[in-house]
XYZ file of C-alpha atoms in Angstrom:
643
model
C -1.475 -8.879 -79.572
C -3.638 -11.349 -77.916
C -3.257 -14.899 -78.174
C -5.639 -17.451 -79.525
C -5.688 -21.633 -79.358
C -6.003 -23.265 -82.750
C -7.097 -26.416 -82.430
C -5.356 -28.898 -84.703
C -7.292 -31.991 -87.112
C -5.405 -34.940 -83.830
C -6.780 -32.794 -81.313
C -3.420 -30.899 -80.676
C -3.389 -27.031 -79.633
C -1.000 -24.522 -80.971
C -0.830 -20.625 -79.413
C -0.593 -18.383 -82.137
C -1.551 -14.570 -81.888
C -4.119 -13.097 -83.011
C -4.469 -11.522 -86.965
C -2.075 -14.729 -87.882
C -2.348 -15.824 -90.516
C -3.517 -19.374 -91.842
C -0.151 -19.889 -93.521
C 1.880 -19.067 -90.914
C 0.093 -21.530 -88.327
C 1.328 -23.692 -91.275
C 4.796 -22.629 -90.952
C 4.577 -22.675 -86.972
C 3.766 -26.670 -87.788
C 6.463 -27.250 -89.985
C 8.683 -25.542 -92.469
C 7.395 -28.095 -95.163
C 3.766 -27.435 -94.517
C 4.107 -24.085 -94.629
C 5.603 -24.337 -98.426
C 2.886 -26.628 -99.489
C -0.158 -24.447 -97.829
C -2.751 -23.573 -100.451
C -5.330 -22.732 -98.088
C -7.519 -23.331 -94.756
C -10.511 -24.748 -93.466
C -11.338 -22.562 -90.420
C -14.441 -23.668 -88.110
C -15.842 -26.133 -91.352
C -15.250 -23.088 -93.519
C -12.655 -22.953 -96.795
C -10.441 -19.797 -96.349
C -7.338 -18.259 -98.130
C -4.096 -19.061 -96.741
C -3.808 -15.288 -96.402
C -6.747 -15.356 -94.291
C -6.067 -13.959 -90.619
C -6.982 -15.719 -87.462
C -8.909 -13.484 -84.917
C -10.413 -16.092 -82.176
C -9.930 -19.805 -80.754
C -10.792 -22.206 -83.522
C -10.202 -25.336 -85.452
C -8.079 -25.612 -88.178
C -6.841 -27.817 -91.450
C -4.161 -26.896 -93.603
C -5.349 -27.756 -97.548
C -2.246 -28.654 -99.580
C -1.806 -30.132 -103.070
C -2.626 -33.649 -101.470
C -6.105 -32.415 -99.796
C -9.305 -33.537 -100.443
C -10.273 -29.963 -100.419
C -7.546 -28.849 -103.365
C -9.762 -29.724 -105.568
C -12.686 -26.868 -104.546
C -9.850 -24.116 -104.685
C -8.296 -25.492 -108.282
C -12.194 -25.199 -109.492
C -12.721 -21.757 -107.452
C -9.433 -20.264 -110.078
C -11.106 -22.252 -112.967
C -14.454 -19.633 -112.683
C -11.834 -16.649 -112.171
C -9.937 -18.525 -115.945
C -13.914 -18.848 -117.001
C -14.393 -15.094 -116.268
C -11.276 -13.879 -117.866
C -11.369 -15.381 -120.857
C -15.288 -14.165 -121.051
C -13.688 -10.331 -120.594
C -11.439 -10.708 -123.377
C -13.746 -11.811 -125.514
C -16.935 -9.787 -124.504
C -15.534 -7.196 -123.109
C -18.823 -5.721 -121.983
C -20.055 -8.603 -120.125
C -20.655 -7.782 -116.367
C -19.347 -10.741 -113.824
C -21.514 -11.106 -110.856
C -20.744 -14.220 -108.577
C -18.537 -17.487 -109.753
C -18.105 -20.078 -106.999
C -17.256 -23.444 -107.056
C -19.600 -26.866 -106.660
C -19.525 -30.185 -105.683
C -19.241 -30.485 -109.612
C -17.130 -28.045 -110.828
C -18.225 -24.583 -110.925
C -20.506 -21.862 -112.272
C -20.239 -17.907 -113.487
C -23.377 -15.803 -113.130
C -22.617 -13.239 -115.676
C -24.890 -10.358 -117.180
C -25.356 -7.862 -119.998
C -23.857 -10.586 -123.015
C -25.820 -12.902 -124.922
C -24.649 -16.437 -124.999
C -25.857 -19.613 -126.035
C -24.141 -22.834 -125.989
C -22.671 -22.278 -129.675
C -20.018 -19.766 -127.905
C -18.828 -22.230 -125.143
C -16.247 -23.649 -127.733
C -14.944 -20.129 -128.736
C -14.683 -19.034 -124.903
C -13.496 -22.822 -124.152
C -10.511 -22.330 -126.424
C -9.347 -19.165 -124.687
C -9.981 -20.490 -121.213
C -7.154 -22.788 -122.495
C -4.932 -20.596 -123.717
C -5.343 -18.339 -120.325
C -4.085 -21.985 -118.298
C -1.011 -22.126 -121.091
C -0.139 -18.550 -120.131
C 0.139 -19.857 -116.290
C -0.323 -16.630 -114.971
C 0.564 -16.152 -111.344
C -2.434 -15.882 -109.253
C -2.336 -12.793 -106.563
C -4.520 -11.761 -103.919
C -4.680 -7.565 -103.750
C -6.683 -5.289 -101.302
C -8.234 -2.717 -101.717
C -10.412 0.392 -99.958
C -13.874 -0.575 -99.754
C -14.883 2.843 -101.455
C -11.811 2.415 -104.458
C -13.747 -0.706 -105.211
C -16.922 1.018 -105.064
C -15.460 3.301 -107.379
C -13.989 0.782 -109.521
C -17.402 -1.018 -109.885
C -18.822 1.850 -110.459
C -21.155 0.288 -113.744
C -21.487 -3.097 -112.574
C -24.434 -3.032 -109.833
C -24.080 -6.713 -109.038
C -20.085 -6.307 -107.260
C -21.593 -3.203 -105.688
C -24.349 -4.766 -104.483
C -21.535 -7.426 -102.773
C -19.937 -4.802 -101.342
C -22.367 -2.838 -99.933
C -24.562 -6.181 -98.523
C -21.859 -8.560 -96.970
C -18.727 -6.525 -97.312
C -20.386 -3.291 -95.631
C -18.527 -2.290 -92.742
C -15.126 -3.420 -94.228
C -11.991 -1.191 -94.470
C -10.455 -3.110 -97.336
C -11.537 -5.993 -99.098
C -9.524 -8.444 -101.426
C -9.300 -9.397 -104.710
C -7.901 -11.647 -106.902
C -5.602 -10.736 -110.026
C -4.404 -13.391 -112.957
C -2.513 -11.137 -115.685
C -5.082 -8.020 -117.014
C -7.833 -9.805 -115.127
C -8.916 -8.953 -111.494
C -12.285 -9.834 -109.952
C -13.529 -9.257 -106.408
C -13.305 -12.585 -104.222
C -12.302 -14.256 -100.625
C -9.937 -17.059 -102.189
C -9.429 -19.420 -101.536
C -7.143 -19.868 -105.108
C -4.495 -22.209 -106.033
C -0.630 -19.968 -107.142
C -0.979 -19.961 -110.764
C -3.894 -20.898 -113.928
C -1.094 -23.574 -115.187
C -2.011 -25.536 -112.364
C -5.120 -26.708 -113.785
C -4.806 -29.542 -116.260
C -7.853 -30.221 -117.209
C -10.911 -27.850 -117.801
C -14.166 -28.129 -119.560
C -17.076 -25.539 -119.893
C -20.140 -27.615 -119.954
C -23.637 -25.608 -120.672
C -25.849 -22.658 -119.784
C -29.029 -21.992 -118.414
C -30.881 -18.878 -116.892
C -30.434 -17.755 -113.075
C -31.601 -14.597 -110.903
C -29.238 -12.554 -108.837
C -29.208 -13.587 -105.609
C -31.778 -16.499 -106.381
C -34.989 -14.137 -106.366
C -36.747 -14.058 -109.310
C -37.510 -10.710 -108.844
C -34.164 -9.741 -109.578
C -32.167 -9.341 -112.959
C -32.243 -12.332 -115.090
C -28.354 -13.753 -115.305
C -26.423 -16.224 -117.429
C -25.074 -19.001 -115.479
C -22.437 -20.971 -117.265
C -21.131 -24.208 -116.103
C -17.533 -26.021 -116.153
C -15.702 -28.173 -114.280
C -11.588 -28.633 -114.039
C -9.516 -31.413 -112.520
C -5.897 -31.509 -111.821
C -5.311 -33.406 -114.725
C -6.673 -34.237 -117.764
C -7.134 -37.717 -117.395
C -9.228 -36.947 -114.664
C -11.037 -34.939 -116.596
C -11.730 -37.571 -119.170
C -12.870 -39.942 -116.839
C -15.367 -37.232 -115.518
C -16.763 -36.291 -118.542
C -17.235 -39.712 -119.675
C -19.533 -40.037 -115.843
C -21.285 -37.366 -117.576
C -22.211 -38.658 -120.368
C -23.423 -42.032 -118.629
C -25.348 -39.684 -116.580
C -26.872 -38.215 -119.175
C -28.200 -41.504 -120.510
C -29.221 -42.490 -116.829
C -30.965 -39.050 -116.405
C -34.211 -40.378 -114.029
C -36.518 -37.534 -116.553
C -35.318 -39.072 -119.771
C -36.088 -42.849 -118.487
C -39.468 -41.943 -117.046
C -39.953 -41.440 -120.355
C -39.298 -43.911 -121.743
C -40.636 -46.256 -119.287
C -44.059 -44.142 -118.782
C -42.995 -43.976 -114.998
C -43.817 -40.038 -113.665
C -44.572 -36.805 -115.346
C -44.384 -33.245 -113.794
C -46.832 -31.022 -116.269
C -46.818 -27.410 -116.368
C -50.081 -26.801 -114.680
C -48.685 -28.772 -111.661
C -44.918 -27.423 -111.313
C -42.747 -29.387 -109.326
C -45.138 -31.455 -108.054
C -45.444 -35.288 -109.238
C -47.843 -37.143 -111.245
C -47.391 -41.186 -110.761
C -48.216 -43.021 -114.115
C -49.419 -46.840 -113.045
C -45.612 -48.519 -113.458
C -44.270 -45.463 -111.165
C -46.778 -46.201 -108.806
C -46.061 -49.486 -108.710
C -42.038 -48.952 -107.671
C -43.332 -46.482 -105.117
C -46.388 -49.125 -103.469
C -43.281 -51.276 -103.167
C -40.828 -48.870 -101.469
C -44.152 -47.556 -98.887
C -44.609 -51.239 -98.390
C -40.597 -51.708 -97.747
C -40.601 -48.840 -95.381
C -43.670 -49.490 -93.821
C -42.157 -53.118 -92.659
C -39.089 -51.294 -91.339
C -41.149 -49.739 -89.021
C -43.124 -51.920 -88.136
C -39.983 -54.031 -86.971
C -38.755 -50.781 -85.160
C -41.644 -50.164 -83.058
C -43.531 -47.227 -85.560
C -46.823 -46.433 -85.641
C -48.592 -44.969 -88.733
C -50.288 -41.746 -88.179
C -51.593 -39.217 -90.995
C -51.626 -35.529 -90.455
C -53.500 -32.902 -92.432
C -51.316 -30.821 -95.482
C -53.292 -27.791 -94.403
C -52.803 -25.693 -90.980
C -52.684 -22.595 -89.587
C -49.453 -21.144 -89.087
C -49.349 -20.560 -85.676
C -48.429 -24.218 -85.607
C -45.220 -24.043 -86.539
C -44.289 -20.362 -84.838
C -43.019 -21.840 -81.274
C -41.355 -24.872 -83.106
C -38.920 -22.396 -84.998
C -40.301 -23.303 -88.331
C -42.585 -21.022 -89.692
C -39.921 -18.119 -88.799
C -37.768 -20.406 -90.759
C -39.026 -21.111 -93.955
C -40.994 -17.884 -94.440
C -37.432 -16.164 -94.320
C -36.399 -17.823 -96.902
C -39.514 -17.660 -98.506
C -39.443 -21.486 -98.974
C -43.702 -21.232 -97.026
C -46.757 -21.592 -98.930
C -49.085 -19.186 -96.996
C -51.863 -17.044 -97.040
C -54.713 -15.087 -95.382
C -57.902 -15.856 -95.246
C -60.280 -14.739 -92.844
C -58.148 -13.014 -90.811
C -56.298 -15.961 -90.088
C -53.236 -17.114 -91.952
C -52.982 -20.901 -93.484
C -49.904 -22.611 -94.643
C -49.539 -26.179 -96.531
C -47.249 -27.816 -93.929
C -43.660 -27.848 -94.861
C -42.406 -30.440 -92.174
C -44.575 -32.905 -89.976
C -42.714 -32.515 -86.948
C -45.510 -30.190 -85.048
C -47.926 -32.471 -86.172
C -46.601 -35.199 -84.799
C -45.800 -33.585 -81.476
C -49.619 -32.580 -81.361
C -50.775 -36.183 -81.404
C -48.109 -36.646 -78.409
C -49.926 -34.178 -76.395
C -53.225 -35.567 -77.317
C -52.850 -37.608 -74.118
C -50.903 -38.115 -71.160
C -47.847 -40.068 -70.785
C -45.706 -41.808 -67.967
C -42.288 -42.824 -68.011
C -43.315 -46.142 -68.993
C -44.850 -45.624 -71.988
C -41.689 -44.317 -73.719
C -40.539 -44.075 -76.522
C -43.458 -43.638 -78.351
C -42.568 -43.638 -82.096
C -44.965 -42.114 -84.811
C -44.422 -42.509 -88.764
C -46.016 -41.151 -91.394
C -45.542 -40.873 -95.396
C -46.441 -36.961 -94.616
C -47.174 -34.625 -97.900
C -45.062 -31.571 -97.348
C -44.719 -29.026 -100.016
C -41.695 -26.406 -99.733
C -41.921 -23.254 -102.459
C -38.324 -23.715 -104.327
C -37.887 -21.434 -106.877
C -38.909 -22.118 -110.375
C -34.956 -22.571 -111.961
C -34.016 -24.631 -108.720
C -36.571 -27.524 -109.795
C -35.589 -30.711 -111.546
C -37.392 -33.709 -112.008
C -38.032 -36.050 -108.840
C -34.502 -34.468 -107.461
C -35.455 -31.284 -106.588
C -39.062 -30.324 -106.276
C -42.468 -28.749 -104.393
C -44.128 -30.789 -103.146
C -42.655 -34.494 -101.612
C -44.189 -37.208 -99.448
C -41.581 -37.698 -96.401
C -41.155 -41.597 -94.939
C -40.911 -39.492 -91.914
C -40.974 -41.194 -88.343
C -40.596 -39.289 -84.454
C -39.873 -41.060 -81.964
C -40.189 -39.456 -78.514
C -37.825 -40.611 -75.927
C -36.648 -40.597 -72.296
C -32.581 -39.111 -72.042
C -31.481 -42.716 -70.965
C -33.188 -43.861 -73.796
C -31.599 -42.163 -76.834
C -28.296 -44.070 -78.142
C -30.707 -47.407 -78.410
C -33.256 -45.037 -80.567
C -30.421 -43.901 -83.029
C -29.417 -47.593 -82.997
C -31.294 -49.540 -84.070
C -32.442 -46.385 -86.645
C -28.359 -46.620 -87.911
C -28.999 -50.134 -87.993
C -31.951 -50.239 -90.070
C -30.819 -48.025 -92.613
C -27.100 -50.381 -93.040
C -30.011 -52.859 -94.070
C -32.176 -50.871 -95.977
C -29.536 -49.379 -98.400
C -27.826 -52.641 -98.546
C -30.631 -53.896 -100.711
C -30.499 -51.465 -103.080
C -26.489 -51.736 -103.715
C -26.334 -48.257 -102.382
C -22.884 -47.446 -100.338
C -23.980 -45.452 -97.535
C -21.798 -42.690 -95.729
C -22.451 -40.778 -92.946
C -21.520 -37.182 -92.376
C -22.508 -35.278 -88.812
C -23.753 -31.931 -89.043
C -23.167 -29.556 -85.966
C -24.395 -26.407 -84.378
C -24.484 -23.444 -86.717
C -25.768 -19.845 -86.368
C -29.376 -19.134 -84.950
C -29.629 -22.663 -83.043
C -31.998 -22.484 -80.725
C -31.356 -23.797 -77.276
C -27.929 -23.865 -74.924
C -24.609 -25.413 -75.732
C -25.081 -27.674 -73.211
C -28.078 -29.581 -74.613
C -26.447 -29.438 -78.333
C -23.319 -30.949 -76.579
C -25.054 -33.645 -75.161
C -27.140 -34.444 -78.690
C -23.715 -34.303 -80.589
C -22.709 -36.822 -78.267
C -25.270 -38.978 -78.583
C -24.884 -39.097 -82.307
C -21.303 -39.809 -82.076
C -21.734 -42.484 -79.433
C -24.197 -43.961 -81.447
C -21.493 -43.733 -85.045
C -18.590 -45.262 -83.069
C -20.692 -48.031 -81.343
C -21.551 -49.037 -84.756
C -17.807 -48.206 -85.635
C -19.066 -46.031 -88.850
C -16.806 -43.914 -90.196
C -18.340 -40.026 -90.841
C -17.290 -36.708 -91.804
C -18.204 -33.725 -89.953
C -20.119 -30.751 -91.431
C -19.396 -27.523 -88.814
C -22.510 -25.658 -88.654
C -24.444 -26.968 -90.886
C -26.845 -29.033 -88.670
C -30.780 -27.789 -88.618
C -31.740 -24.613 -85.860
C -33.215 -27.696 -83.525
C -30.409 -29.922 -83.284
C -27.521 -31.731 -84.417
C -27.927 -34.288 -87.407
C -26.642 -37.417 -88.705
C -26.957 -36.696 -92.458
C -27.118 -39.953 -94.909
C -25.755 -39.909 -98.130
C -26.000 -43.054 -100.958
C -23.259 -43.605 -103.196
C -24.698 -44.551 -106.641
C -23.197 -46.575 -108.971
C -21.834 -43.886 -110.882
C -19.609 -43.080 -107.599
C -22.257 -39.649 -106.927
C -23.369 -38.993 -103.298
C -27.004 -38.041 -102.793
C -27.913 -37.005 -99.491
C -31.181 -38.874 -98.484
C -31.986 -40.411 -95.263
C -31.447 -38.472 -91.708
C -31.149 -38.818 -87.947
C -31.297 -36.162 -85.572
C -31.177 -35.330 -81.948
C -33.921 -32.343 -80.747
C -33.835 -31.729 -77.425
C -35.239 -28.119 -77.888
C -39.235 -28.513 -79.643
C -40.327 -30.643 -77.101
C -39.675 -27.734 -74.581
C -40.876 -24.971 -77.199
C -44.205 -27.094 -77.109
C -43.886 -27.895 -73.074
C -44.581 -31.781 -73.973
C -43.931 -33.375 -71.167
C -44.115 -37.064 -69.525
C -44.550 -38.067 -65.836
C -40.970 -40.142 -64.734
C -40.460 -42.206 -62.275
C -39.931 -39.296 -59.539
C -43.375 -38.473 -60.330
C -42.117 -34.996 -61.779
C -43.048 -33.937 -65.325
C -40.154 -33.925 -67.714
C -39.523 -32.632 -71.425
C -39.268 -35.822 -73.966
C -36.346 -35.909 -76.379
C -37.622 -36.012 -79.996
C -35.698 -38.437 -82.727
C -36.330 -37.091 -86.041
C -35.713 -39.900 -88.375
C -36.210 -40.511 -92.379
C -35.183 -43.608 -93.871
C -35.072 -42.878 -97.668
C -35.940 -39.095 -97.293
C -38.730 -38.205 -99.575
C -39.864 -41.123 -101.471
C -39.531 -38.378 -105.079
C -36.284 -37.898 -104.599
C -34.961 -41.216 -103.448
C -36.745 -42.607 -106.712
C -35.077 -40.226 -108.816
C -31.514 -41.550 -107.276
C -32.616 -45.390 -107.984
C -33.553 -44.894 -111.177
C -30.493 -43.549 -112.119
C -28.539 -46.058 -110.254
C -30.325 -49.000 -111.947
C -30.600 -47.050 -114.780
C -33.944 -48.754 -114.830
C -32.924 -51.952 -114.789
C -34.912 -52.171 -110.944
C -34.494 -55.394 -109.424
C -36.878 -57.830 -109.938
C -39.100 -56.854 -106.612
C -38.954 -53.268 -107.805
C -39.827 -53.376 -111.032
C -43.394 -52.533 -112.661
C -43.429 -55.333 -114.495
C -42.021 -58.512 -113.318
C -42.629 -60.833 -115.861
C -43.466 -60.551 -119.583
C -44.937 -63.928 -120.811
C -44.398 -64.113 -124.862
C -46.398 -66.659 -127.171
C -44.094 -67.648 -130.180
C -47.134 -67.178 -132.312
C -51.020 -66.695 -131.671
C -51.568 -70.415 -131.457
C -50.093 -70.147 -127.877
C -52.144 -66.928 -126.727
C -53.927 -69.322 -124.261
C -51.447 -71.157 -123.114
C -49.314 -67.586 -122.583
C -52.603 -66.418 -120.475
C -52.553 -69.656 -118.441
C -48.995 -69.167 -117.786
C -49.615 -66.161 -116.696
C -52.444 -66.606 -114.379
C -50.552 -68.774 -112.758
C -47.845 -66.069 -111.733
C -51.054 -63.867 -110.925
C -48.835 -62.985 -107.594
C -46.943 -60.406 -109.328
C -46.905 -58.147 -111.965
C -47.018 -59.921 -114.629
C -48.527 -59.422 -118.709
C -48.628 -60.990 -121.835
C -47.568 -60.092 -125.109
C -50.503 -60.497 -127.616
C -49.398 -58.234 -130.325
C -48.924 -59.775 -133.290
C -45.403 -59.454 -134.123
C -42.195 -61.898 -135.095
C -41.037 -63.515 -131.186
C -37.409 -62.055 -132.225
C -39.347 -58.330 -131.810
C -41.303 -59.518 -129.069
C -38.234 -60.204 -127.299
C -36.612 -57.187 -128.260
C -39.042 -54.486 -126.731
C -39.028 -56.652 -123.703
C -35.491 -55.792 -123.095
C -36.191 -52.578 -124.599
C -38.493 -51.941 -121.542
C -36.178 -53.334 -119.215
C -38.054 -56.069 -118.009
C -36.260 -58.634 -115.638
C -38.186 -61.893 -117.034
C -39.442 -63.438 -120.538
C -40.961 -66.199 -120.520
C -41.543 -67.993 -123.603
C -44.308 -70.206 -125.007
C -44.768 -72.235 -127.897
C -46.204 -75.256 -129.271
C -43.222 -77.718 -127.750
C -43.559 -75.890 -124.314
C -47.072 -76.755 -124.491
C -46.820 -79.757 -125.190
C -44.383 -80.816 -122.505
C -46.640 -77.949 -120.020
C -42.672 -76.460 -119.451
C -41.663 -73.290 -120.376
C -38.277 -71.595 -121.773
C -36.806 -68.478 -119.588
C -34.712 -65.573 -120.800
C -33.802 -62.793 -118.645
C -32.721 -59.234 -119.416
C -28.806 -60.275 -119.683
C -29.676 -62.145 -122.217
C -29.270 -65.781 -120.419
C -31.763 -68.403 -121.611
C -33.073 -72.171 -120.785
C -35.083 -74.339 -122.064
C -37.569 -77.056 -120.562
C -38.173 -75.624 -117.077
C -40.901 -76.528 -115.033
C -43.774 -74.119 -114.134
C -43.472 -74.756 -110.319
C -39.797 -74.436 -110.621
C -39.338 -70.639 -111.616
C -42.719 -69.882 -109.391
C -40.377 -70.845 -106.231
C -37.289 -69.140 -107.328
C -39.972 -66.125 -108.215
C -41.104 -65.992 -104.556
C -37.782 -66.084 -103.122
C -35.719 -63.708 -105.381
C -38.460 -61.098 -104.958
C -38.731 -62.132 -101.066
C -35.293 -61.714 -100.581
C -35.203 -58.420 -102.366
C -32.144 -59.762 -105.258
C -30.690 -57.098 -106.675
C -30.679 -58.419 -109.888
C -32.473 -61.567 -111.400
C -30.668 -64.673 -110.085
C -32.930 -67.653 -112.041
C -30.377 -68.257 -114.950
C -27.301 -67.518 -112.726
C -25.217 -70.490 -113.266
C -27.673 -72.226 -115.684
């Protein structure tokens, strides 16, 4: 056999031959590892420990202890899902059940369920984890398998799209129950302490909604069960968080039916989103932006040499059409755009970089089931910048971009991690200018000495990424913001400068977004403040309340007075105790409160939505702490802090 260098997590190279496994590289570590392998992540990729090594690569050994455990635990969890489904409805046909980020789901097919059966199916799901049935990986002939599926279209379907050309493939068996799968799993079902199916909703096989309509159910399982507990109770904070239910109730956005996926901005929404454009739009400024608009509608031949429209019409993610002989498209990205006001002119080494931003509509056709709320949707404004750049000129680019985004996140109380995302299949351009991209990105990371995580293959066809994720305040990660290194559409589109040599040369394009799209960074914040927004962010600032009608116009000239920001008065006619009330009910960071004695003395009395109050304070007083909590972008109202 041949021999092959595996690449260990400190940099260390081990030979092993080739068709190795990944538990014995384990064992040729260390007798101990080798006991406590559960699996392998291969080139970025989570394998069985079973899994043989054919080529030079990079490897991680997952044990108990591994971050990664946790996906293979929830991987056997769908397989406990499944089997417990079998026993009960015998005739249900399983299709695909992988693990998430969450827990996991089961496509299944052929049973009706509805979430009044989760508890029954639930209950044997447990009993299948008391049993702790030893979990075995099998082989078998591609065609026996064919054979055994031989009334379930879905597993043949597997077997004939990404396991044609296969001698053998593997399978998984727990007890009576076997189901065609890769692995990774963990030894046995007892290993799972704590499991929980969660709901159902409708999916497609394979994600076209041409194909069969499916039953997706969802669960999630944890080690133990008070990790478990602690998960479902996230849940259920979630749930009250959820950004759909609060828009609600706080008359923010609404996404109708004639207009799927695709936003409607009720006056207080708007008014959180004017404030993040404004936000952004100052960020750029500061980093040397200018503000360009590009059209929605093109033709496609725009985006053919930029890689794009090959792209997203594969995936079918493209509006297009025909008209005319000519085909249109609603631009999915503003990147070609961008580069076409670039070559609007001519350009010397001197005038680089030259950085345009826009808040570009881009609309990208996800599929009806995939949609949900401001999270996930069709169309999205991007707070999308390019800057174009000389070679020598790209670690200060990412920068002071890494730099602005520390500060931008910061005032939201968002953590902010960084992951970098690598070449992948179907990159365009040579190693060598990915290499020196990656590079750049990592240069930048460690100058800045950020910790990251790295995503193998997972980076965009054009070049290598720095992807930006927020941590909420319910611990979640939501990817958002992005930096990225594209050496290869400026040659694709043959933009070119003049250097100092007097020879033309190719630019290097920055791709930058500093909250993403603005939809689904407002979904994340209004789950993280649970729309309580800081007192900059929030629709309304200031709710001015009269004790009774007798101090409507003194409420009014209060008001007027704090005409600067968003700011109304409560007229109705109700007791100041339910005045008071809805105002918290709405979530509003400010009361102020008016009667005859405030009147008289031309004061006023302050509450704020944590229910701290004073009394007497001057007008000109809470004005100037107004200007500089909201200038200073508090997180939280400060006035009665310490009062």
């Amino acid at each position: 056999m041949s021999e092959i260098t595996v690449t260990l997590p400190d940099g260390s190279e081990l030979d092993a031959e080739a068709g190795e496994t990944v538990e014995d590289v384990a064992y040729r570590i260390g007798e101990g590892l080798g006991r406590d392998t559960v699996a392998g992540v291969v080139d970025g990729e989570l394998v069985s420990k079973d899994d043989p090594l054919t080529e030079d690569c990079r490897i991680e050994i997952v044990t108990d202890s591994s971050e990664e455990y946790l996906d293979v635990l929830r991987h056997t969890a769908a397989h406990v899902f499944a089997q417990a489904l079998q026993r009960l409805y015998p005739e249900a046909k399983l299709t695909i059940g992988p693990y998430t980020d969450e827990g996991f789901y089961y496509d299944v097919h052929g049973v009706d369920l509805d979430e009044a059966d989760l508890d029954e199916i639930q209950a044997e799901a447990e009993a299948i984890i008391e049993e702790d049935l030893d979990v075995e990986r099998v082989t078998m002939d591609r065609e026996d398998a064919l054979e055994y599926y031989d009334d379930n279209p879905f597993k043949r379907d597997i077997l004939e799209g990404e396991a044609a050309g296969e001698d053998t493939v593997s399978f998984y068996r727990q007890g009576e129950f076997q189901d065609l799968c890769k692995g990774p799993h963990v030894e046995s079902t007892g290993e799972i302490g704590g499991f929980e199916l969660l709901e159902i909703s409708a999916s497609y096989w394979r994600g076209d909604e041409e194909n069969e309509t499916l039953t997706r159910v969802y669960g999630t399982a944890f080690g133990t069960q008070a990790e478990l507990d602690d998960h479902l109770a996230m849940l259920a904070e979630a749930e009250e968080r959820d950004h759909r239910k609060l828009a609600r109730e706080l008359d923010l956005f609404s996404i109708p039916e004639h207009s799927p996926g695709c936003v409607h901005y009720h006056p207080n929404g708007m008014a959180i989103r004017r404030e993040l454009e404004e936000y952004v739009r100052e960020k750029n400024d500061d980093l040397g932006f200018e503000e360009v608009r590009t059209p929605e509608l093109n033709k496609t031949d725009l985006w053919k040499p930029t890689g794009h429209y090959e792209t997203f019409t594969e995936n079918g993610e493209m509006f297009a059409w025909e008209q005319d002989d000519t085909e249109y498209g609603l631009k999915p990205m503003n990147c070609a755009n961008h580069a076409h006001i670039y070559d609007s002119n001519t350009h010397s080494y001197r005038d680089l970089p030259l950085r345009f931003s826009e808040f570009g509509n881009v609309y990208r056709n996800e599929q009806s089931g995939e949609l949900s709320g401001l999270l996930r949707v069709r169309g999205l404004t991007q707070d999308d910048g390019h800057a174009f750049v000389r070679p020598d000129q790209i670690q200060g680019e990412i920068l002071s971009i890494l730099q602005s985004i520390e500060d931008i996140y910061g005032h939201f109380g968002l953590d902010v991690l960084y992951k970098l995302e690598t070449r992948g299949e179907g990159a365009m351009g040579s190693e060598e200018i990915w290499t020196q991209a990656t590079d750049a990105l990592i240069d930048a990371m460690r100058e800045e000495d950020l910790d990251y995580d790295v995503e193998e293959g997972e980076a965009a066809f054009y070049g290598p990424k720095i992807g930006i994720d927020a941590r909420d305040a319910l611990g979640r990660e939501w990817t958002i913001g992005t930096v990225q290194v594209d050496f290869n559409i400026p040659r694709n589109l043959e933009l070119t400068y003049v250097g100092e040599d007097n020879e033309e040369h190719h630019p290097v394009m920055i791709h930058r977004a500093l909250l993403g799209s603005f939809e689904r960074f407002m979904g994340v914040i209004i789950e993280h403040f649970n729309g309580k927004f800081p007192t900059w962010l929030a629709p309304e600032q200031v709710r001015v309340l009269p004790i009774s009608d007798d101090n409507l116009d003194y409420a009014r000239e209060v008001a007027a007075e704090l005409g600067d920001y968003r700011t109304e008065v409560e007229d109705r006619s109700w007791t100041i105790g339910k005045k008071i009330q809805q105002a918290h009910e709405d979530r509003v960071p400010y009361m102020v409160i008016v009667g005859g004695d405030e009147e008289a003395a031309n004061e006023i009395s302050v509450r704020d939505r944590m229910e701290r109050e004073a009394n007497d304070v001057s007008r000109p007083e809470f004005r100037q702490h107004l200007e500089r909590e909201v200038a200073q972008k508090h997180l939280e109202p400060t006035f009665l802090a310490g009062r």
